Amino acid sequence: MIPGRNAILRLSRYRNVLTRFKALGFVKVFSDYLADAVGVTSSQVRKDFSLFGISGKKRGGYQIDELLEKLSGILGKNEAQNVVLVGAGNLGSALLKYRGFGKEDIHIVAAFDADPSKQGRLLDIAVHPFTQVAAFVQEHGIKVAILAVPAEVAQGVAEQLVAAGIKGILNFAPVTLRIPQGVVVNSIDVAIELENVLYYVHALQGKEA
Amino acid sequence: MIPGRNAILRLSRYRNVLTRFKALGFVKVFSDYLADAVGVTSSQVRKDFSLFGISGKKRGGYQIDELLEKLSGILGKNEAQNVVLVGAGNLGSALLKYRGFGKEDIHIVAAFDADPSKQGRLLDIAVHPFTQVAAFVQEHGIKVAILAVPAEVAQGVAEQLVAAGIKGILNFAPVTLRIPQGVVVNSIDVAIELENVLYYVHALQGKEA
DNA sequence: TAGATTGTTAATCGATTAACAATC
DNA sequence: TAGATTGTTAATCGATTAACAATC
């Protein structure tokens, strides 16, 4: 009964949507309404909730406040979560400037880059020499890193991070990282996602036009 | 027998890995070896290939050149593919500078932003006022857009793009776009992916430590 | 009460994996 | 030939959906 990755991703989406509902002044939701906002079925919503022991009222739906609290408990958003960024190139520095993380109580506390010209300070966050990453990670007990380095060095850098104690990596390099069991890797490959959109556009085009 | 999204994503990964193999001087691969490099099973590789009518030699594996050609044919990489970028903020401008697309023969031919301070020229690419996007898309027959605007305006902008003739969107805004059938949307939500890594790191931590 | 919505079970669906006959 | 690898079928697995009894 271990919930799959997609189930967890949906919980995050529910949470996002619910904060927006709350801001709009809503107090309760029905599975049906929430499902609509996230683009899934109401069965799916109820199933997901029941999987995590979240329950509502048979006739009255779910209290948004209560729901948010439970979801945040599950997703671990009640304590601040610190991560480091490795690679402060184009993508890396864009991620440093991205304000969407703070909303989730996730903070990039430091960045690292091998290139001296990238080092210094970007916004509020220091960009250190890459050689210091292991020491920093150990000293601050950081468990998660965002990896935004060139593809050719990604595997090597990832191995160093794991050796330093990193347990989770959000990887933007377009390679499959070979990483020991027990370390979590999520990869985002922008080029492949775009390629995928193009594929389906062409495929549908051919079919319907 | 319509192959799913994940199957197509895997084709792209095979293709990426194969170009690297080729650069290394390899001429043929076995399903086993390719599987390893991409992190799937060899059954999966053979299944994917057979699904798209790609075949090898019973004892001699697959010719890399032939394979690459077939994959490129399927993924539509034999003609240049032009896309526009909407939203030239942090993430948007990082994407403009990203060189990973060119490798796949995908080109961002123009960018658009409502903020005059973002307009002008970034690298080789012009950043136009957002109001011009519809005309541009129509004139150049652009079918795919990368959407990197703030969450609050994403839905509205997406609707305008669809009205202008866009058939595919790679969406970076952290919202579920409600879009008419026949338009392809892939969403990349960086915060949710990071949240997901944190979730599993905490979950495994609790279990094993 | 009648009506609506949850929570859960069972059915369906699709995707992945295993296995093995064909064959190079 | 013997051995190895493909291509495909069947088995498995997991995730999604449908349906409906419980109940507010």
PDB file of N, CA and C (backbone and C1' of nucleotides) in Angstrom, chain D residues 8-21:
ATOM      1  P    DT D   8       7.348  -8.817 -33.427  1.00  0.00           P
ATOM      2  O5'  DT D   8       6.760  -9.736 -32.271  1.00  0.00           O
ATOM      3  C5'  DT D   8       6.606 -11.121 -32.522  1.00  0.00           C
ATOM      4  C4'  DT D   8       5.944 -11.752 -31.318  1.00  0.00           C
ATOM      5  C3'  DT D   8       4.687 -11.026 -30.850  1.00  0.00           C
ATOM      6  O3'  DT D   8       3.773 -11.999 -30.394  1.00  0.00           O
ATOM      7  C1'  DT D   8       6.170 -11.195 -29.075  1.00  0.00           C
ATOM      8  P    DT D   9       2.235 -11.741 -30.411  1.00  0.00           P
ATOM      9  O5'  DT D   9       1.706 -13.167 -29.903  1.00  0.00           O
ATOM     10  C5'  DT D   9       2.625 -14.214 -29.593  1.00  0.00           C
ATOM     11  C4'  DT D   9       2.522 -14.532 -28.111  1.00  0.00           C
ATOM     12  C3'  DT D   9       1.170 -14.201 -27.474  1.00  0.00           C
ATOM     13  O3'  DT D   9       0.687 -15.353 -26.799  1.00  0.00           O
ATOM     14  C1'  DT D   9       2.931 -13.346 -26.169  1.00  0.00           C
ATOM     15  P    DA D  10      -0.737 -15.344 -26.120  1.00  0.00           P
ATOM     16  O5'  DA D  10      -0.359 -15.668 -24.619  1.00  0.00           O
ATOM     17  C5'  DA D  10       0.843 -16.352 -24.294  1.00  0.00           C
ATOM     18  C4'  DA D  10       1.123 -16.146 -22.824  1.00  0.00           C
ATOM     19  C3'  DA D  10      -0.124 -15.990 -21.963  1.00  0.00           C
ATOM     20  O3'  DA D  10       0.126 -16.699 -20.749  1.00  0.00           O
ATOM     21  C1'  DA D  10       1.223 -14.068 -21.723  1.00  0.00           C
ATOM     22  P    DA D  11      -0.724 -16.415 -19.414  1.00  0.00           P
ATOM     23  O5'  DA D  11       0.301 -15.489 -18.624  1.00  0.00           O
ATOM     24  C5'  DA D  11       1.507 -16.060 -18.121  1.00  0.00           C
ATOM     25  C4'  DA D  11       2.030 -15.192 -16.990  1.00  0.00           C
ATOM     26  C3'  DA D  11       1.068 -15.029 -15.818  1.00  0.00           C
ATOM     27  O3'  DA D  11       1.849 -15.056 -14.617  1.00  0.00           O
ATOM     28  C1'  DA D  11       1.488 -12.898 -16.782  1.00  0.00           C
ATOM     29  P    DT D  12       1.166 -14.648 -13.223  1.00  0.00           P
ATOM     30  O5'  DT D  12       1.637 -13.142 -13.117  1.00  0.00           O
ATOM     31  C5'  DT D  12       3.029 -12.848 -13.133  1.00  0.00           C
ATOM     32  C4'  DT D  12       3.170 -11.366 -12.916  1.00  0.00           C
ATOM     33  C3'  DT D  12       2.501 -10.873 -11.636  1.00  0.00           C
ATOM     34  O3'  DT D  12       3.499 -10.175 -10.912  1.00  0.00           O
ATOM     35  C1'  DT D  12       1.899  -9.519 -13.475  1.00  0.00           C
ATOM     36  P    DC D  13       3.411  -9.936  -9.367  1.00  0.00           P
ATOM     37  O5'  DC D  13       3.404  -8.351  -9.330  1.00  0.00           O
ATOM     38  C5'  DC D  13       4.198  -7.609 -10.283  1.00  0.00           C
ATOM     39  C4'  DC D  13       3.496  -6.314 -10.584  1.00  0.00           C
ATOM     40  C3'  DC D  13       2.783  -5.708  -9.385  1.00  0.00           C
ATOM     41  O3'  DC D  13       3.588  -4.643  -8.908  1.00  0.00           O
ATOM     42  C1'  DC D  13       1.552  -5.452 -11.424  1.00  0.00           C
ATOM     43  P    DG D  14       3.183  -3.838  -7.599  1.00  0.00           P
ATOM     44  O5'  DG D  14       2.480  -2.553  -8.220  1.00  0.00           O
ATOM     45  C5'  DG D  14       3.076  -1.873  -9.318  1.00  0.00           C
ATOM     46  C4'  DG D  14       2.085  -0.872  -9.849  1.00  0.00           C
ATOM     47  C3'  DG D  14       1.360  -0.091  -8.754  1.00  0.00           C
ATOM     48  O3'  DG D  14       1.271   1.248  -9.207  1.00  0.00           O
ATOM     49  C1'  DG D  14      -0.201  -1.052 -10.177  1.00  0.00           C
ATOM     50  P    DA D  15       0.932   2.446  -8.261  1.00  0.00           P
ATOM     51  O5'  DA D  15       0.470   3.593  -9.279  1.00  0.00           O
ATOM     52  C5'  DA D  15       0.471   3.356 -10.675  1.00  0.00           C
ATOM     53  C4'  DA D  15      -0.908   3.626 -11.234  1.00  0.00           C
ATOM     54  C3'  DA D  15      -1.738   4.639 -10.446  1.00  0.00           C
ATOM     55  O3'  DA D  15      -2.281   5.546 -11.386  1.00  0.00           O
ATOM     56  C1'  DA D  15      -3.014   2.734 -10.857  1.00  0.00           C
ATOM     57  P    DT D  16      -2.936   6.943 -10.947  1.00  0.00           P
ATOM     58  O5'  DT D  16      -4.329   6.907 -11.711  1.00  0.00           O
ATOM     59  C5'  DT D  16      -4.390   6.392 -13.030  1.00  0.00           C
ATOM     60  C4'  DT D  16      -5.804   5.914 -13.293  1.00  0.00           C
ATOM     61  C3'  DT D  16      -6.897   6.902 -12.855  1.00  0.00           C
ATOM     62  O3'  DT D  16      -7.642   7.197 -14.017  1.00  0.00           O
ATOM     63  C1'  DT D  16      -7.409   4.691 -12.153  1.00  0.00           C
ATOM     64  P    DT D  17      -8.881   8.187 -14.007  1.00  0.00           P
ATOM     65  O5'  DT D  17     -10.082   7.158 -13.845  1.00  0.00           O
ATOM     66  C5'  DT D  17     -10.253   6.157 -14.836  1.00  0.00           C
ATOM     67  C4'  DT D  17     -11.464   5.325 -14.477  1.00  0.00           C
ATOM     68  C3'  DT D  17     -12.716   6.144 -14.158  1.00  0.00           C
ATOM     69  O3'  DT D  17     -13.740   5.615 -14.959  1.00  0.00           O
ATOM     70  C1'  DT D  17     -12.288   4.567 -12.437  1.00  0.00           C
ATOM     71  P    DA D  18     -15.159   6.284 -15.072  1.00  0.00           P
ATOM     72  O5'  DA D  18     -16.088   5.124 -14.513  1.00  0.00           O
ATOM     73  C5'  DA D  18     -15.660   3.789 -14.634  1.00  0.00           C
ATOM     74  C4'  DA D  18     -16.593   2.897 -13.852  1.00  0.00           C
ATOM     75  C3'  DA D  18     -17.989   3.463 -13.603  1.00  0.00           C
ATOM     76  O3'  DA D  18     -18.871   2.358 -13.681  1.00  0.00           O
ATOM     77  C1'  DA D  18     -16.925   3.063 -11.531  1.00  0.00           C
ATOM     78  P    DA D  19     -20.461   2.546 -13.581  1.00  0.00           P
ATOM     79  O5'  DA D  19     -20.752   1.953 -12.130  1.00  0.00           O
ATOM     80  C5'  DA D  19     -20.128   0.744 -11.727  1.00  0.00           C
ATOM     81  C4'  DA D  19     -20.521   0.455 -10.298  1.00  0.00           C
ATOM     82  C3'  DA D  19     -21.907   0.995  -9.920  1.00  0.00           C
ATOM     83  O3'  DA D  19     -22.478   0.105  -8.988  1.00  0.00           O
ATOM     84  C1'  DA D  19     -20.318   1.936  -8.509  1.00  0.00           C
ATOM     85  P    DC D  20     -24.056  -0.010  -8.815  1.00  0.00           P
ATOM     86  O5'  DC D  20     -24.202  -0.502  -7.307  1.00  0.00           O
ATOM     87  C5'  DC D  20     -23.068  -0.984  -6.571  1.00  0.00           C
ATOM     88  C4'  DC D  20     -23.061  -0.376  -5.178  1.00  0.00           C
ATOM     89  C3'  DC D  20     -24.424   0.218  -4.741  1.00  0.00           C
ATOM     90  O3'  DC D  20     -24.611  -0.075  -3.372  1.00  0.00           O
ATOM     91  C1'  DC D  20     -22.772   1.805  -4.467  1.00  0.00           C
ATOM     92  P    DA D  21     -26.004  -0.659  -2.865  1.00  0.00           P
ATOM     93  O5'  DA D  21     -25.636  -1.251  -1.435  1.00  0.00           O
ATOM     94  C5'  DA D  21     -24.346  -1.819  -1.184  1.00  0.00           C
ATOM     95  C4'  DA D  21     -23.725  -1.162   0.036  1.00  0.00           C
ATOM     96  C3'  DA D  21     -24.719  -0.886   1.162  1.00  0.00           C
ATOM     97  O3'  DA D  21     -24.066  -1.108   2.411  1.00  0.00           O
ATOM     98  C1'  DA D  21     -23.752   1.147   0.468  1.00  0.00           C
TER      99       DA D  21
END
